[in-house]
PDB file of C-alpha atoms in Angstrom:
ATOM      1  CA  MET U   1     -12.843  48.504 109.558  1.00 59.00           C
ATOM      2  CA  LYS U   2      -9.636  50.305 110.476  1.00 68.00           C
ATOM      3  CA  ALA U   3      -7.581  47.508 108.927  1.00 63.00           C
ATOM      4  CA  ILE U   4      -9.607  47.702 105.717  1.00 66.00           C
ATOM      5  CA  GLU U   5      -9.205  51.475 105.589  1.00 67.00           C
ATOM      6  CA  LYS U   6      -5.451  51.217 106.163  1.00 68.00           C
ATOM      7  CA  THR U   7      -5.192  48.618 103.431  1.00 66.00           C
ATOM      8  CA  ARG U   8      -7.169  50.800 101.053  1.00 72.00           C
ATOM      9  CA  LYS U   9      -4.950  53.808 101.761  1.00 74.00           C
ATOM     10  CA  PHE U  10      -1.806  51.701 101.361  1.00 67.00           C
ATOM     11  CA  LEU U  11      -2.944  50.339  97.991  1.00 69.00           C
ATOM     12  CA  LYS U  12      -3.901  53.798  96.814  1.00 76.00           C
ATOM     13  CA  LYS U  13      -0.594  55.294  97.939  1.00 80.00           C
ATOM     14  CA  TYR U  14       1.493  52.621  96.257  1.00 81.00           C
ATOM     15  CA  ARG U  15      -0.678  51.852  93.249  1.00 85.00           C
ATOM     16  CA  HIS U  16       2.339  52.549  91.040  1.00 87.00           C
ATOM     17  CA  ALA U  17       3.476  49.028  91.970  1.00 88.00           C
ATOM     18  CA  TRP U  18       1.531  47.854  88.919  1.00 93.00           C
ATOM     19  CA  VAL U  19       4.587  48.463  86.740  1.00 93.00           C
ATOM     20  CA  LEU U  20       6.380  45.635  88.549  1.00 93.00           C
ATOM     21  CA  LEU U  21       4.048  43.240  86.765  1.00 95.00           C
ATOM     22  CA  TYR U  22       6.588  43.559  83.951  1.00 96.00           C
ATOM     23  CA  ILE U  23       8.399  40.681  85.659  1.00 96.00           C
ATOM     24  CA  LEU U  24       5.578  38.432  84.391  1.00 96.00           C
ATOM     25  CA  ILE U  25       6.684  39.303  80.864  1.00 96.00           C
ATOM     26  CA  TYR U  26      10.438  39.360  81.373  1.00 97.00           C
ATOM     27  CA  MET U  27      11.049  36.162  83.343  1.00 96.00           C
ATOM     28  CA  PRO U  28       9.115  33.680  81.150  1.00 97.00           C
ATOM     29  CA  TRP U  29      10.685  35.176  78.033  1.00 97.00           C
ATOM     30  CA  PHE U  30      14.193  35.127  79.528  1.00 97.00           C
ATOM     31  CA  LEU U  31      13.817  31.568  80.820  1.00 95.00           C
ATOM     32  CA  TYR U  32      12.673  30.486  77.373  1.00 95.00           C
ATOM     33  CA  LEU U  33      15.809  32.010  75.849  1.00 96.00           C
ATOM     34  CA  GLU U  34      18.019  30.316  78.446  1.00 93.00           C
ATOM     35  CA  GLN U  35      16.458  26.888  77.925  1.00 91.00           C
ATOM     36  CA  ARG U  36      15.887  26.790  74.169  1.00 91.00           C
ATOM     37  CA  SER U  37      17.918  24.394  72.098  1.00 85.00           C
ATOM     38  CA  SER U  38      18.607  23.722  68.428  1.00 86.00           C
ATOM     39  CA  VAL U  39      19.667  27.304  67.784  1.00 91.00           C
ATOM     40  CA  HIS U  40      22.916  28.590  66.364  1.00 93.00           C
ATOM     41  CA  TYR U  41      24.628  30.998  68.765  1.00 95.00           C
ATOM     42  CA  TYR U  42      26.845  33.779  67.504  1.00 96.00           C
ATOM     43  CA  VAL U  43      29.930  33.881  69.732  1.00 97.00           C
ATOM     44  CA  ILE U  44      30.637  37.371  71.022  1.00 97.00           C
ATOM     45  CA  HIS U  45      34.314  38.206  71.260  1.00 96.00           C
ATOM     46  CA  SER U  46      36.608  41.209  71.170  1.00 96.00           C
ATOM     47  CA  PRO U  47      40.406  41.119  70.881  1.00 96.00           C
ATOM     48  CA  ILE U  48      40.479  43.211  74.047  1.00 97.00           C
ATOM     49  CA  ASP U  49      38.942  40.296  75.950  1.00 97.00           C
ATOM     50  CA  ASN U  50      42.181  38.371  75.499  1.00 96.00           C
ATOM     51  CA  HIS U  51      44.065  40.981  77.533  1.00 97.00           C
ATOM     52  CA  ILE U  52      41.642  41.087  80.464  1.00 97.00           C
ATOM     53  CA  PRO U  53      42.688  38.654  83.207  1.00 97.00           C
ATOM     54  CA  PHE U  54      40.300  36.589  85.267  1.00 97.00           C
ATOM     55  CA  ILE U  55      40.135  38.035  88.796  1.00 97.00           C
ATOM     56  CA  GLU U  56      37.784  36.158  91.092  1.00 97.00           C
ATOM     57  CA  TYR U  57      37.621  38.949  93.700  1.00 97.00           C
ATOM     58  CA  PHE U  58      35.325  40.870  91.383  1.00 98.00           C
ATOM     59  CA  ILE U  59      32.592  38.421  92.375  1.00 98.00           C
ATOM     60  CA  ILE U  60      31.864  40.774  95.307  1.00 98.00           C
ATOM     61  CA  PRO U  61      30.700  43.786  93.235  1.00 98.00           C
ATOM     62  CA  TYR U  62      29.122  41.389  90.730  1.00 98.00           C
ATOM     63  CA  LEU U  63      26.864  39.938  93.430  1.00 98.00           C
ATOM     64  CA  LEU U  64      26.269  43.354  94.999  1.00 98.00           C
ATOM     65  CA  TRP U  65      24.508  44.262  91.749  1.00 98.00           C
ATOM     66  CA  PHE U  66      21.399  42.433  92.932  1.00 97.00           C
ATOM     67  CA  VAL U  67      21.303  44.470  96.148  1.00 97.00           C
ATOM     68  CA  PHE U  68      22.173  47.673  94.289  1.00 98.00           C
ATOM     69  CA  ILE U  69      19.253  47.337  91.896  1.00 98.00           C
ATOM     70  CA  ALA U  70      16.752  46.228  94.550  1.00 97.00           C
ATOM     71  CA  VAL U  71      17.669  48.977  97.032  1.00 97.00           C
ATOM     72  CA  THR U  72      17.560  51.712  94.402  1.00 97.00           C
ATOM     73  CA  MET U  73      14.213  50.530  93.036  1.00 97.00           C
ATOM     74  CA  GLY U  74      12.873  50.326  96.590  1.00 96.00           C
ATOM     75  CA  TYR U  75      14.113  53.816  97.437  1.00 96.00           C
ATOM     76  CA  PHE U  76      12.345  55.410  94.484  1.00 96.00           C
ATOM     77  CA  PHE U  77       9.243  53.263  94.960  1.00 95.00           C
ATOM     78  CA  PHE U  78       8.732  54.517  98.510  1.00 93.00           C
ATOM     79  CA  THR U  79       9.977  58.108  98.182  1.00 92.00           C
ATOM     80  CA  ASP U  80       9.672  59.377  94.600  1.00 92.00           C
ATOM     81  CA  LYS U  81       6.832  58.027  92.454  1.00 91.00           C
ATOM     82  CA  TRP U  82       7.790  59.925  89.302  1.00 92.00           C
ATOM     83  CA  GLY U  83      11.423  58.935  89.742  1.00 94.00           C
ATOM     84  CA  PHE U  84      10.283  55.329  90.129  1.00 95.00           C
ATOM     85  CA  TYR U  85       8.223  55.517  86.938  1.00 95.00           C
ATOM     86  CA  ARG U  86      11.135  56.919  84.960  1.00 96.00           C
ATOM     87  CA  LEU U  87      13.628  54.416  86.349  1.00 97.00           C
ATOM     88  CA  SER U  88      11.212  51.588  85.551  1.00 97.00           C
ATOM     89  CA  ALA U  89      10.636  52.939  82.036  1.00 96.00           C
ATOM     90  CA  PHE U  90      14.387  53.186  81.453  1.00 97.00           C
ATOM     91  CA  MET U  91      15.171  49.720  82.800  1.00 97.00           C
ATOM     92  CA  PHE U  92      12.217  47.869  81.333  1.00 97.00           C
ATOM     93  CA  THR U  93      12.681  49.401  77.883  1.00 97.00           C
ATOM     94  CA  GLY U  94      16.288  48.256  77.827  1.00 98.00           C
ATOM     95  CA  MET U  95      15.443  44.826  79.210  1.00 98.00           C
ATOM     96  CA  THR U  96      12.789  44.375  76.522  1.00 98.00           C
ATOM     97  CA  LEU U  97      15.233  45.384  73.793  1.00 98.00           C
ATOM     98  CA  PHE U  98      17.692  42.884  75.270  1.00 98.00           C
ATOM     99  CA  LEU U  99      15.090  40.122  75.002  1.00 98.00           C
ATOM    100  CA  ILE U 100      14.286  41.051  71.411  1.00 98.00           C
ATOM    101  CA  ILE U 101      17.963  41.146  70.425  1.00 98.00           C
ATOM    102  CA  CYS U 102      18.667  37.755  71.997  1.00 97.00           C
ATOM    103  CA  THR U 103      15.566  36.270  70.386  1.00 97.00           C
ATOM    104  CA  VAL U 104      16.463  37.274  66.829  1.00 97.00           C
ATOM    105  CA  PHE U 105      20.239  37.201  67.331  1.00 96.00           C
ATOM    106  CA  PRO U 106      21.124  34.290  69.669  1.00 96.00           C
ATOM    107  CA  ASN U 107      24.480  35.051  71.212  1.00 97.00           C
ATOM    108  CA  ALA U 108      26.907  33.432  73.614  1.00 97.00           C
ATOM    109  CA  LEU U 109      30.389  33.638  75.115  1.00 96.00           C
ATOM    110  CA  ASN U 110      33.384  31.350  75.149  1.00 95.00           C
ATOM    111  CA  LEU U 111      35.471  33.217  77.688  1.00 96.00           C
ATOM    112  CA  ARG U 112      35.019  31.338  80.952  1.00 96.00           C
ATOM    113  CA  PRO U 113      38.151  29.658  82.329  1.00 95.00           C
ATOM    114  CA  VAL U 114      38.104  25.873  82.589  1.00 91.00           C
ATOM    115  CA  THR U 115      40.672  25.717  85.371  1.00 92.00           C
ATOM    116  CA  PHE U 116      41.479  28.204  88.113  1.00 92.00           C
ATOM    117  CA  ALA U 117      44.891  29.254  89.420  1.00 90.00           C
ATOM    118  CA  ARG U 118      43.580  29.572  92.986  1.00 92.00           C
ATOM    119  CA  ASP U 119      41.125  27.722  95.186  1.00 92.00           C
ATOM    120  CA  ASN U 120      39.254  30.009  97.549  1.00 95.00           C
ATOM    121  CA  ILE U 121      35.750  31.113  98.515  1.00 96.00           C
ATOM    122  CA  PHE U 122      35.697  33.705  95.732  1.00 97.00           C
ATOM    123  CA  VAL U 123      36.412  31.061  93.108  1.00 97.00           C
ATOM    124  CA  ASP U 124      33.703  28.884  94.657  1.00 97.00           C
ATOM    125  CA  LEU U 125      31.217  31.747  94.279  1.00 97.00           C
ATOM    126  CA  VAL U 126      32.255  32.228  90.659  1.00 97.00           C
ATOM    127  CA  LYS U 127      31.729  28.519  89.998  1.00 96.00           C
ATOM    128  CA  PHE U 128      28.267  28.821  91.539  1.00 96.00           C
ATOM    129  CA  ILE U 129      27.420  31.715  89.227  1.00 96.00           C
ATOM    130  CA  TYR U 130      28.737  29.789  86.239  1.00 96.00           C
ATOM    131  CA  ARG U 131      26.469  26.844  87.108  1.00 94.00           C
ATOM    132  CA  ALA U 132      23.421  29.053  87.667  1.00 93.00           C
ATOM    133  CA  ASP U 133      23.893  31.325  84.653  1.00 92.00           C
ATOM    134  CA  THR U 134      24.529  29.958  81.186  1.00 93.00           C
ATOM    135  CA  PRO U 135      27.054  31.803  78.946  1.00 95.00           C
ATOM    136  CA  THR U 136      24.257  32.632  76.501  1.00 96.00           C
ATOM    137  CA  ASN U 137      22.092  35.714  75.931  1.00 96.00           C
ATOM    138  CA  VAL U 138      24.854  38.112  76.895  1.00 97.00           C
ATOM    139  CA  LEU U 139      24.550  41.024  74.464  1.00 97.00           C
ATOM    140  CA  PRO U 140      23.894  43.658  75.627  1.00 97.00           C
ATOM    141  CA  SER U 141      24.862  43.128  79.265  1.00 98.00           C
ATOM    142  CA  ILE U 142      21.887  43.641  81.590  1.00 97.00           C
ATOM    143  CA  HIS U 143      24.292  43.872  84.546  1.00 97.00           C
ATOM    144  CA  VAL U 144      25.873  46.885  82.870  1.00 98.00           C
ATOM    145  CA  PHE U 145      22.681  48.430  81.504  1.00 98.00           C
ATOM    146  CA  ASN U 146      20.746  48.317  84.768  1.00 98.00           C
ATOM    147  CA  SER U 147      23.738  49.672  86.681  1.00 98.00           C
ATOM    148  CA  ILE U 148      23.767  52.661  84.349  1.00 98.00           C
ATOM    149  CA  ALA U 149      19.986  53.009  84.674  1.00 98.00           C
ATOM    150  CA  VAL U 150      20.028  53.305  88.456  1.00 97.00           C
ATOM    151  CA  CYS U 151      22.965  55.728  88.320  1.00 97.00           C
ATOM    152  CA  VAL U 152      20.998  57.939  85.924  1.00 97.00           C
ATOM    153  CA  ALA U 153      17.993  57.847  88.275  1.00 97.00           C
ATOM    154  CA  ILE U 154      20.197  58.700  91.244  1.00 96.00           C
ATOM    155  CA  SER U 155      21.796  61.599  89.374  1.00 95.00           C
ATOM    156  CA  HIS U 156      18.341  63.021  88.553  1.00 94.00           C
ATOM    157  CA  SER U 157      17.080  62.834  92.126  1.00 92.00           C
ATOM    158  CA  ASP U 158      16.860  66.227  93.857  1.00 89.00           C
ATOM    159  CA  ALA U 159      16.765  64.499  97.234  1.00 91.00           C
ATOM    160  CA  LEU U 160      19.927  62.491  96.586  1.00 91.00           C
ATOM    161  CA  ARG U 161      21.767  65.522  95.222  1.00 89.00           C
ATOM    162  CA  LYS U 162      21.872  66.654  98.855  1.00 90.00           C
ATOM    163  CA  HIS U 163      23.788  63.471  99.699  1.00 90.00           C
ATOM    164  CA  ARG U 164      26.812  63.588  97.456  1.00 92.00           C
ATOM    165  CA  LYS U 165      28.539  60.736  99.299  1.00 94.00           C
ATOM    166  CA  VAL U 166      25.613  58.454  98.520  1.00 93.00           C
ATOM    167  CA  GLN U 167      25.667  59.458  94.860  1.00 96.00           C
ATOM    168  CA  CYS U 168      29.433  59.039  94.544  1.00 96.00           C
ATOM    169  CA  SER U 169      29.320  55.669  96.303  1.00 96.00           C
ATOM    170  CA  ALA U 170      26.642  54.510  93.859  1.00 97.00           C
ATOM    171  CA  TYR U 171      28.736  55.614  90.880  1.00 97.00           C
ATOM    172  CA  VAL U 172      31.830  53.825  92.205  1.00 98.00           C
ATOM    173  CA  LEU U 173      29.874  50.644  92.865  1.00 98.00           C
ATOM    174  CA  ALA U 174      28.341  50.768  89.375  1.00 98.00           C
ATOM    175  CA  PHE U 175      31.813  51.189  87.872  1.00 98.00           C
ATOM    176  CA  LEU U 176      33.114  48.178  89.809  1.00 98.00           C
ATOM    177  CA  ILE U 177      30.086  46.141  88.747  1.00 98.00           C
ATOM    178  CA  ILE U 178      30.747  46.970  85.109  1.00 98.00           C
ATOM    179  CA  LEU U 179      34.384  45.948  85.492  1.00 98.00           C
ATOM    180  CA  SER U 180      33.348  42.754  87.270  1.00 98.00           C
ATOM    181  CA  THR U 181      31.384  41.534  84.259  1.00 98.00           C
ATOM    182  CA  MET U 182      34.602  41.516  82.237  1.00 98.00           C
ATOM    183  CA  PHE U 183      37.082  40.370  84.896  1.00 98.00           C
ATOM    184  CA  LEU U 184      34.833  37.418  85.788  1.00 98.00           C
ATOM    185  CA  LYS U 185      34.537  36.552  82.078  1.00 97.00           C
ATOM    186  CA  GLN U 186      30.770  36.866  82.301  1.00 97.00           C
ATOM    187  CA  HIS U 187      30.714  39.396  79.477  1.00 98.00           C
ATOM    188  CA  SER U 188      32.817  40.552  76.588  1.00 98.00           C
ATOM    189  CA  VAL U 189      33.884  44.149  76.129  1.00 98.00           C
ATOM    190  CA  THR U 190      31.456  44.099  73.214  1.00 98.00           C
ATOM    191  CA  ASP U 191      28.552  43.360  75.575  1.00 98.00           C
ATOM    192  CA  VAL U 192      29.539  46.291  77.766  1.00 98.00           C
ATOM    193  CA  ILE U 193      29.807  48.695  74.833  1.00 98.00           C
ATOM    194  CA  ALA U 194      26.428  47.535  73.540  1.00 98.00           C
ATOM    195  CA  ALA U 195      24.830  48.149  76.948  1.00 98.00           C
ATOM    196  CA  VAL U 196      26.310  51.654  77.165  1.00 98.00           C
ATOM    197  CA  ALA U 197      25.122  52.417  73.627  1.00 98.00           C
ATOM    198  CA  MET U 198      21.621  51.186  74.438  1.00 98.00           C
ATOM    199  CA  ALA U 199      21.505  53.335  77.584  1.00 98.00           C
ATOM    200  CA  CYS U 200      22.589  56.389  75.580  1.00 97.00           C
ATOM    201  CA  MET U 201      19.826  55.783  73.031  1.00 96.00           C
ATOM    202  CA  ILE U 202      17.064  55.313  75.614  1.00 97.00           C
ATOM    203  CA  TYR U 203      18.092  58.129  77.983  1.00 96.00           C
ATOM    204  CA  PRO U 204      16.813  61.095  75.886  1.00 95.00           C
ATOM    205  CA  PHE U 205      13.365  59.548  75.512  1.00 93.00           C
ATOM    206  CA  VAL U 206      12.887  58.760  79.200  1.00 93.00           C
ATOM    207  CA  TYR U 207      14.566  61.703  80.911  1.00 91.00           C
ATOM    208  CA  VAL U 208      15.221  64.641  78.576  1.00 78.00           C
ATOM    209  CA  THR U 209      11.913  64.482  76.694  1.00 68.00           C
ATOM    210  CA  GLU U 210       9.801  63.830  79.792  1.00 59.00           C
ATOM    211  CA  GLU U 211      11.383  66.675  81.766  1.00 59.00           C
ATOM    212  CA  ARG U 212      10.567  69.063  78.939  1.00 58.00           C
ATOM    213  CA  LYS U 213       6.973  67.842  78.859  1.00 58.00           C
ATOM    214  CA  ALA U 214       6.350  67.893  82.608  1.00 54.00           C
ATOM    215  CA  PRO U 215       9.122  69.660  84.558  1.00 52.00           C
ATOM    216  CA  LYS U 216       6.943  69.998  87.652  1.00 48.00           C
ATOM    217  CA  LEU U 217       6.519  66.237  87.843  1.00 49.00           C
ATOM    218  CA  SER U 218      10.197  65.488  87.519  1.00 47.00           C
ATOM    219  CA  HIS U 219      10.533  64.814  91.242  1.00 50.00           C
ATOM    220  CA  GLN U 220       7.094  63.886  92.525  1.00 50.00           C
ATOM    221  CA  PRO U 221       7.169  62.554  96.113  1.00 53.00           C
ATOM    222  CA  ILE U 222       4.974  59.702  97.295  1.00 55.00           C
TER     223      ILE U 222
END
């Protein structure tokens, strides 16, 4: 009986996990976009891309993105329910817009190097990413958008405002992640600009408007 009661309390406490079911919408849709054929892709390119060198060492912050997003989502999930809801709303709105854009406007890149000047573990990791991730469905960059999303959530957290080093470290990591998308030739400058623009458009609806409606819920603990 105690185990059942503990389970019931746990499910009640963390019932906001339901929003994570969004993955059941996102992943099938994204995989469809990655695997579809017989479509004409619009090649994304900016003249600035030609002046950005390939630097394989940026694979480190690029891969840290996965940890960055997971840790931040986990932090808000377990400590700040309202912050978790807003972060999820911000991210999932942008990710849905990304899917819609790529569905009606198939896009791709032609920036990846064919040969590499060096042969090291960092280049090997880049090659692995290239094999796992097709150069399609790139605009806007989800790497960039979600990095901005978690930084916004961190900046709005009263608890994290007391830990300025944590906040600053997150901002620096996000900046390096954004740079990595371009220096690894995973994204064009255009993709990055589009992601920033999308974040700027969504931000007022998720944070500014909601804080005006319910200021007392802005930082609701678990």
